[in-house]
XYZ file of C-alpha atoms in Angstrom:
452
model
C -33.398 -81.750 -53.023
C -30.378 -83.800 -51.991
C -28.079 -81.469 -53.554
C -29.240 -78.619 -51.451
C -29.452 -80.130 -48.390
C -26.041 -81.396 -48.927
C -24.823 -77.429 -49.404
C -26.693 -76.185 -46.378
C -25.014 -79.041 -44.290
C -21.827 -77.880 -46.005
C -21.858 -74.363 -45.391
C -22.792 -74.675 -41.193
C -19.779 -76.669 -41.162
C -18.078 -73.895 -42.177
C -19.552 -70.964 -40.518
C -18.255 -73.184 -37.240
C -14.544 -73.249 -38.709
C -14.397 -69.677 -39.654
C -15.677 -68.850 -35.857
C -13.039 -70.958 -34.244
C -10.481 -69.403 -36.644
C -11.381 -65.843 -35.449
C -11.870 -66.952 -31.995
C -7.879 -68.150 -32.561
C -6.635 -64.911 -33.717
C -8.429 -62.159 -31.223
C -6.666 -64.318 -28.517
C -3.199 -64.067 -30.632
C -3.697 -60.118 -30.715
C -5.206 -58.885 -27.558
C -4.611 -55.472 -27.875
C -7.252 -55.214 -30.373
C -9.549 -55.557 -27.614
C -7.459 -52.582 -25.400
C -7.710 -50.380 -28.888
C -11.460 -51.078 -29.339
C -11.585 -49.676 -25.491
C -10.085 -46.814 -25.940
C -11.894 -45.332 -28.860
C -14.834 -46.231 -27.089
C -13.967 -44.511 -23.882
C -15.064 -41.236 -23.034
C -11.711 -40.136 -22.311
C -10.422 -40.116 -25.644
C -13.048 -37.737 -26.697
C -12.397 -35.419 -23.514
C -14.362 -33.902 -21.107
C -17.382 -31.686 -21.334
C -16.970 -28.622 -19.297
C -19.260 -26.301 -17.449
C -19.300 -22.909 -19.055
C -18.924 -19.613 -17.340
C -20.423 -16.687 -19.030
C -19.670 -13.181 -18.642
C -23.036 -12.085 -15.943
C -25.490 -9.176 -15.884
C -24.257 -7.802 -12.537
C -26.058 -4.692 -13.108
C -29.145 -3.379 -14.425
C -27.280 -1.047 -17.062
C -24.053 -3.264 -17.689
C -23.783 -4.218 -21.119
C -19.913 -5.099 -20.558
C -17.625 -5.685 -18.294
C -13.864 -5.612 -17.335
C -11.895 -8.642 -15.956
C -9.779 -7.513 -12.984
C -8.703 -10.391 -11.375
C -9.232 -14.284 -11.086
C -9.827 -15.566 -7.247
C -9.345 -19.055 -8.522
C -7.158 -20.733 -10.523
C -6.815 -24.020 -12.717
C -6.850 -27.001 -11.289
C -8.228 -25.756 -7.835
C -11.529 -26.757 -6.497
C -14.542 -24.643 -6.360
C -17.965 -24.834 -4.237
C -21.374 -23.579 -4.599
C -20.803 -19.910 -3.590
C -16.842 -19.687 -3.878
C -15.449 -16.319 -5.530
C -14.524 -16.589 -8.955
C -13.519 -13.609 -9.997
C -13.942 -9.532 -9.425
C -15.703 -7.874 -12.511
C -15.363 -4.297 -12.541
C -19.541 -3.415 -13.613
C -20.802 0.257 -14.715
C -21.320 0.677 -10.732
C -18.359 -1.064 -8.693
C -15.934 -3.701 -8.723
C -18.184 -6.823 -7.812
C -17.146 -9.957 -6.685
C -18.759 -13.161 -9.018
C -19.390 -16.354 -7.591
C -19.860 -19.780 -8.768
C -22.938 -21.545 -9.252
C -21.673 -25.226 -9.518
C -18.982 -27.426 -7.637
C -16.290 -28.215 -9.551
C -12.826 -27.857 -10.625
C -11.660 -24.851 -12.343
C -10.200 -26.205 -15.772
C -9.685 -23.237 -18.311
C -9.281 -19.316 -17.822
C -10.571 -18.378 -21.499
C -10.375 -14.405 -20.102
C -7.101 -12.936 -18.429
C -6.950 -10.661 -16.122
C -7.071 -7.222 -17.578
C -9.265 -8.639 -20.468
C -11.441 -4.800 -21.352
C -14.935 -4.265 -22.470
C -16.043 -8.094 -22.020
C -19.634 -8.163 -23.955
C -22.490 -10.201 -21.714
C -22.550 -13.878 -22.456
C -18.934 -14.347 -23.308
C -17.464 -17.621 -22.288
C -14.724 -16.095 -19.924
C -13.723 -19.929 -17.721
C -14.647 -23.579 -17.793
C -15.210 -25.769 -15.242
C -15.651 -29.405 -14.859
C -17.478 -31.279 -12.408
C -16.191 -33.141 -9.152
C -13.881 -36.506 -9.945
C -13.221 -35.072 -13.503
C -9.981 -34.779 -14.910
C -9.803 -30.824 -15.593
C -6.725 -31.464 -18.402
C -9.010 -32.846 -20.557
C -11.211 -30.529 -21.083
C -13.065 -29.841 -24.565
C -12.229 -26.139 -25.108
C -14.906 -24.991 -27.121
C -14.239 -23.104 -30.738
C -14.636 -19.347 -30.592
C -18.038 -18.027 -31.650
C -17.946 -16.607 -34.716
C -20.644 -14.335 -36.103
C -21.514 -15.108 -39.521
C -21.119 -12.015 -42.233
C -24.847 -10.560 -43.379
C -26.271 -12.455 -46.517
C -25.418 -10.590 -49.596
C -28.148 -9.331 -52.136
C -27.890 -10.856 -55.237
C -26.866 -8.614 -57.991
C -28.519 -8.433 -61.453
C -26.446 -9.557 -64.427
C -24.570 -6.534 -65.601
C -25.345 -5.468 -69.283
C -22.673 -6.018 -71.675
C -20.327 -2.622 -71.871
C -18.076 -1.009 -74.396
C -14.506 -2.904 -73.833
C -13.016 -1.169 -70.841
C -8.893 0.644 -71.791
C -5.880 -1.070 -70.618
C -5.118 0.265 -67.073
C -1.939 -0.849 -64.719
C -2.812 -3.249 -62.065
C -3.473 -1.008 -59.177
C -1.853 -1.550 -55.747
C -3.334 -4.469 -53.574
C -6.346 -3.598 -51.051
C -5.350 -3.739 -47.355
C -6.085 -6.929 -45.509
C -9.647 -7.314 -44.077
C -10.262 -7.595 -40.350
C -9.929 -11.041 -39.280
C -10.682 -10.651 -35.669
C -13.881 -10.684 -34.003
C -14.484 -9.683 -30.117
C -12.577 -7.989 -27.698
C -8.578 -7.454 -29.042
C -5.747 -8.830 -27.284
C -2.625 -7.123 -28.366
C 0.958 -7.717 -26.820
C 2.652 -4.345 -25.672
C 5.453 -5.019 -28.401
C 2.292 -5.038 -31.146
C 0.459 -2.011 -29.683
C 3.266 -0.057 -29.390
C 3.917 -1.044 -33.647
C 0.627 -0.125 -34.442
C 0.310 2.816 -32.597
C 3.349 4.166 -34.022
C 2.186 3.342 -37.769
C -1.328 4.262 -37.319
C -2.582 0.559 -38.108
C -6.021 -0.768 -37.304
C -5.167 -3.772 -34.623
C -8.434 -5.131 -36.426
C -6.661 -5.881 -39.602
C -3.908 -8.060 -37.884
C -4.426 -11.748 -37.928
C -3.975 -13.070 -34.275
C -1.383 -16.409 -34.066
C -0.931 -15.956 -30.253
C -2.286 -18.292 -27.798
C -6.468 -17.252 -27.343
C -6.331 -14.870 -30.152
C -3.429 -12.793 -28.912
C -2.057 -10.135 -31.374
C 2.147 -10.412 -31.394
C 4.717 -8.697 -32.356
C 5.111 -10.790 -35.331
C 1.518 -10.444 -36.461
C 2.282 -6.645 -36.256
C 5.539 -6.748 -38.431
C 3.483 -8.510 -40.671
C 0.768 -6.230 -40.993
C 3.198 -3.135 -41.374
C 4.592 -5.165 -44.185
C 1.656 -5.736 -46.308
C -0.222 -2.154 -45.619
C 0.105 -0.091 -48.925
C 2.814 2.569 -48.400
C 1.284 6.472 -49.638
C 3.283 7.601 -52.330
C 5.112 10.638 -51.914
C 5.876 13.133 -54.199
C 8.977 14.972 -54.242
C 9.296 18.398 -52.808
C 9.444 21.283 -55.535
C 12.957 23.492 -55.664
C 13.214 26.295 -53.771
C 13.381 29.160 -56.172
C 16.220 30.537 -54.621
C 19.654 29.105 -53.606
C 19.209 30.583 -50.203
C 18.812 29.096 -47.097
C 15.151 29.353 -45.697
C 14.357 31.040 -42.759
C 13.720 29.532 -39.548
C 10.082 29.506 -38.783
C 8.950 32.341 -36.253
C 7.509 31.260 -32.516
C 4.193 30.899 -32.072
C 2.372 34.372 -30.548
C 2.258 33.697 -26.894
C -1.307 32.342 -26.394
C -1.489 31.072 -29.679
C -2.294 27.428 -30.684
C -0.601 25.995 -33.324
C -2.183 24.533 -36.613
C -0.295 20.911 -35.839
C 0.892 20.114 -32.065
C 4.130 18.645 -31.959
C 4.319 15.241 -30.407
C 5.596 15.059 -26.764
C 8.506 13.390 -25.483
C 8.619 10.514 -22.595
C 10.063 12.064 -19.786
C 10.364 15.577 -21.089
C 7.744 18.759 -20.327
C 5.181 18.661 -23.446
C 4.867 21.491 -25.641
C 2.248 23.363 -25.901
C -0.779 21.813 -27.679
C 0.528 18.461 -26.189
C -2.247 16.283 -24.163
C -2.063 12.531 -23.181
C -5.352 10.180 -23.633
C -6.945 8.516 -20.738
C -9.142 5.814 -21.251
C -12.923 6.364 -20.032
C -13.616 3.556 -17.525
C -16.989 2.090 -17.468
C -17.918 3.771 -14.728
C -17.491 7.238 -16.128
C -18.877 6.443 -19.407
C -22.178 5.143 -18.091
C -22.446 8.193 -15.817
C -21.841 10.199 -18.840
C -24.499 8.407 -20.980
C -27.043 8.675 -17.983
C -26.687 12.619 -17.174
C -26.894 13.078 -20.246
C -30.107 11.083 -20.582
C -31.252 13.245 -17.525
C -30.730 16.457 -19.035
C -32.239 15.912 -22.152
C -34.831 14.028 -21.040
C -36.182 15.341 -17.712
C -37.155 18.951 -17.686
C -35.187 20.314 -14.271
C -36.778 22.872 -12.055
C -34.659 24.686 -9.329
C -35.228 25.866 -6.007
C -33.144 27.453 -3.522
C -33.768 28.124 0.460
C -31.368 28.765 3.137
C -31.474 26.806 6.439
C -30.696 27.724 9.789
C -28.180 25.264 11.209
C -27.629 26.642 14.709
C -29.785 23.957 16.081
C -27.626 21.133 14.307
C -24.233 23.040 15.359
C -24.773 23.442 18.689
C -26.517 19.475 19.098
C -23.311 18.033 17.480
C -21.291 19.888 20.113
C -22.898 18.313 22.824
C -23.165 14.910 20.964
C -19.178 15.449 20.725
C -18.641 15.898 24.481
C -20.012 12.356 24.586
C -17.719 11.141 21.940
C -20.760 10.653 19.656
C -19.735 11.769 16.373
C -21.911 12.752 13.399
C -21.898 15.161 10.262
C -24.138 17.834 9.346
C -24.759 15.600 5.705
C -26.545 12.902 9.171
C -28.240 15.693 9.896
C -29.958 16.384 6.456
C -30.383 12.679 5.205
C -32.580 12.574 8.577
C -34.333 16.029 7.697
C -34.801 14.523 3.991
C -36.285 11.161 4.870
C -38.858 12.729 7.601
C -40.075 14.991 4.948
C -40.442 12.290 2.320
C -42.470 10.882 4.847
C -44.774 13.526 5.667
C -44.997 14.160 1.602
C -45.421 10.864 -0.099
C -45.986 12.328 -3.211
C -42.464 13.811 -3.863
C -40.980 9.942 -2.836
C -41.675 8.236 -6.245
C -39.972 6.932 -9.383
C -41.288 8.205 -13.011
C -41.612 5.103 -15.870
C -42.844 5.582 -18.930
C -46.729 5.554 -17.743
C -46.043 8.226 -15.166
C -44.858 8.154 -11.115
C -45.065 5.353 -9.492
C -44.901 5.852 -5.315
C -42.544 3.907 -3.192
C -43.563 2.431 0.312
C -40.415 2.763 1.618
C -37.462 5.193 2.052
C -34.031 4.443 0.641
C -31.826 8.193 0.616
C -28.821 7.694 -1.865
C -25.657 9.815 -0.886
C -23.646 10.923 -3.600
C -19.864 9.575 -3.442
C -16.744 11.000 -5.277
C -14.172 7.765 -5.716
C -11.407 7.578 -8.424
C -13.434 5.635 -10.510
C -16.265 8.354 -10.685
C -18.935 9.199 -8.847
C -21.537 6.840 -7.210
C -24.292 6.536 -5.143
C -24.856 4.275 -2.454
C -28.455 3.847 -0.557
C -28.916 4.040 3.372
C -32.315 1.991 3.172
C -35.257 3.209 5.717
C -33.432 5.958 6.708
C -37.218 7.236 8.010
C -36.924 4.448 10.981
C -32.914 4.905 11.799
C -31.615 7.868 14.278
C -28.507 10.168 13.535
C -26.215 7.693 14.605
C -26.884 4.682 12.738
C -27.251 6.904 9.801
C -23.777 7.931 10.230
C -22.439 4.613 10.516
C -24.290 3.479 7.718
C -23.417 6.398 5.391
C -19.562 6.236 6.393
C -19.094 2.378 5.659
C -20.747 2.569 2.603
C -18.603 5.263 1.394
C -15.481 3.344 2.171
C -16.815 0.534 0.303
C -17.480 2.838 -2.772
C -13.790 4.229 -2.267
C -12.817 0.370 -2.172
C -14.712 -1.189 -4.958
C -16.611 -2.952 -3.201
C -19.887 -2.218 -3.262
C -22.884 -4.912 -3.680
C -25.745 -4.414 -6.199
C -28.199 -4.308 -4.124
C -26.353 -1.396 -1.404
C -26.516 0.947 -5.020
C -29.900 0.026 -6.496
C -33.352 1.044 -5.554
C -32.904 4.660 -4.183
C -35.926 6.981 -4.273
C -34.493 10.366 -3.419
C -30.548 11.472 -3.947
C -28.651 14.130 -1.466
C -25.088 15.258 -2.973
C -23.723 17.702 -0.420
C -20.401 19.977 -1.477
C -20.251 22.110 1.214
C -17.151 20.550 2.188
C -15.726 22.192 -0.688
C -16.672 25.578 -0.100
C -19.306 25.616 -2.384
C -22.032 27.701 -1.531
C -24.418 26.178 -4.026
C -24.812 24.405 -6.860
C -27.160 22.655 -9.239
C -27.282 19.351 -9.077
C -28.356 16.439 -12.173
C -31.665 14.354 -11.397
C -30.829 10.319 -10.837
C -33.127 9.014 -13.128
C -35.230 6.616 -12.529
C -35.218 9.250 -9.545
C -37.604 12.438 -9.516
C -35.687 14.512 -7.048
C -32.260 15.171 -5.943
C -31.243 17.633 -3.398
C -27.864 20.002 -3.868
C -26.533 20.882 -0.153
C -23.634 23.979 0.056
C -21.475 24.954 2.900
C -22.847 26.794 5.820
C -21.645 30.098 7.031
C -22.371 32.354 9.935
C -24.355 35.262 9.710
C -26.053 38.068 12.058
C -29.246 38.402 11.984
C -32.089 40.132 14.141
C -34.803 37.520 16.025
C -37.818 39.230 15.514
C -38.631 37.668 19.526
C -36.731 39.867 21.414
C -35.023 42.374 18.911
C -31.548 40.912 19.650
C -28.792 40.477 17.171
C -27.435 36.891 17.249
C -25.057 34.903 15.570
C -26.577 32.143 12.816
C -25.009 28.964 10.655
């Protein structure tokens, strides 16, 4: 009993020595108590960004291109500010932000092609953040498909002796959209090498020309076997010309800067735009069954009125004219102005005439909305800024979506007629030619006149 009491009284006397001896040597060493600080500061573990994400800007768009940034890092960005312009299967379309922040990291240059949906292309951070600091994410990577599990192998004769054959070409080690330098593409281009076998040491997965070299170095060469004799000492004739009009087994390659020879071509990239209006005529055509009709119009009427409109400096087309005509009619027919889904046509309450409009990108087709309820002239002003802003790029989603009934006029061309490709989810589309003049006999008072 004594003893232990005389321990316990014992050991608090030294539990209060051992305190006062650490208390002694914290204050002998105060940067401990800076260090414990900073590992337990947020800073040291960096900043979390918000993430921007490649956007569904259209319907159809299942990728993107990045053609330029509107905003750059380290400059501040509000609730509505332009980010970027995103070139969609439509238009060039201007993205804005979502958040106020500070832009911190451009993860997508400009330029960057075929973008999938819900890539991280920028990071922001928020307001009073420092925007060096950022956490970059890691790269997604998408994990390989499990494997099925082979049975054992049964035991086999002992295989012969055979030399070590040569070494397999290097798996792809990139995943998403390639970034090549034009010192690598111009390598692999010239070898025939898949970019997708290079491994990427550039900054944000860029391909270099070192990773190139590289690649060249450890493809397998083809063997070549040597060319037989000639049986004869003498010299070989000189291969005879080509038959004008001819096309030779194996075109030559052209020359920078020289005329090609024939069988020459150079490759053009497809931009989105043309290859979703390929995909989607071609959808049309081999999914809607087309049936043509052809009438011929008397435009005297329209002729002369624009005459007199002109004398007033009023100016208008004869494509005014017929989106007018058009949009009255749908009116008076309901039944034509409808969409078709899956269960069948579905009728519109109002009337939105999309013009077809040639641009460099391909065509597209923006929509002058009630045109029922608007005269000539704002129909004209409608149809010719919209067409600039197709020419420009600039089109919004909504001012291309939502049409019921399509007009593509080529008379301007000299075409006389033509047969134009249903705009699906569309159920009619209407091909206009050029006019021309013609006599006929009026049946009212047996005179020959003069017609459009």
């Amino acid at each position: 009993m004594a003893a232990s009491l005389r321990l316990g009284r014992q050991g608090v006397l030294f539990g209060f020595k051992l305190s006062k001896f650490n208390k002694c040597l914290w204050s002998t060493y105060p940067w401990k108590e800076q260090a414990r600080f900073l590992f337990q500061s947020p800073w040291s573990l960096g900043v979390a960004p918000v993430k921007i994400q490649m956007p569904a800007l259209s319907p159809t768009m299942e990728e993107g291109n990045i053609v330029k940034w509107l905003k750059k890092e380290g400059e501040a960005v509000a609730a509505g500010d332009a980010l970027c312009e995103i070139e969609t299967d439509k238009a060039v379309v201007t993205m804005e932000s979502n958040d106020d922040g500070v832009m911190a990291k451009i993860l997508m240059e400009e330029g960057s092609r075929s973008v999938r949906l819900g890539t991280l292309i920028a990071l922001m951070v928020e307001e009073g953040q420092d925007w060096k600091q950022v956490e970059i994410p890691p790269p997604e990577v998408v994990a390989p498909p499990p494997e099925a599990v082979a049975p054992p192998p049964a035991p086999a004769a002992p295989a012969p002796v055979t030399p070590p054959a040569a070494a397999p070409p290097p798996r792809p080690a990139t995943s998403g959209p390639l970034r090549l330098s034009p010192a690598a593409r111009h390598i692999l281009e010239t070898h025939g090498l898949d970019p997708k076998l290079a491994t990427p040491t550039g900054p944000r997965g860029l391909i270099t020309k070192e990773d190139a070299l590289n690649l060249l170095k450890t493809s397998p060469v083809p063997k070549t076997t040597p060319a037989p004799p000639p049986p004869s000492p003498l010299q070989p004739k000189a291969a005879a010309p080509p038959a004008p009009g001819s096309r030779p087994n194996i075109p030559p390659l052209s020359t920078p800067g020289k005329p090609g020879a024939p069988g020459t071509f150079t490759e053009i990239p497809a931009s989105n735009v043309r290859r979703v209006i390929a995909q989607r005529l071609t959808q049309s055509k081999t999914t809607i069954p087309h049936a043509y009709a052809s009438v011929d119009c008397d435009m005297a009427a329209v002729m002369s009125l624009r005459k007199t409109l002109a004398k007033e400096e009023i100016k208008v087309s004869v494509n005014d004219f017929i989106i007018k005509a058009a949009a009255v009619t749908l009116k008076e027919m309901p039944e034509v102005n409808v969409t078709w889904s899956d269960n069948g046509p579905r009728p519109l309450d109002s009337i939105h005439i999309a013009i077809a409009v040639a641009t460099d990108k391909g065509l597209i087709t923006p929509i002058i909305k009630d045109a029922a309820n608007k005269g000539v002239q704002e129909i004209s002003a409608n149809a010719k800024a919209l067409a600039q802003k197709a020419r420009d790029g600039k089109l919004l989603p909504e001012e291309y979506q939502g049409g019921s009934f399509s007009i593509s006029n080529l008379g301007m061309f000299g075409i006389s007629g033509f047969s134009a490709v249903i705009n699906p989810p569309q159920s009619c589309i209407l091909a206009v030619g050029t006019s021309r003049s013609e006599l006929r006999l009026h049946e009212d008072d047996q005179t020959l006149r003069t017609s459009s």
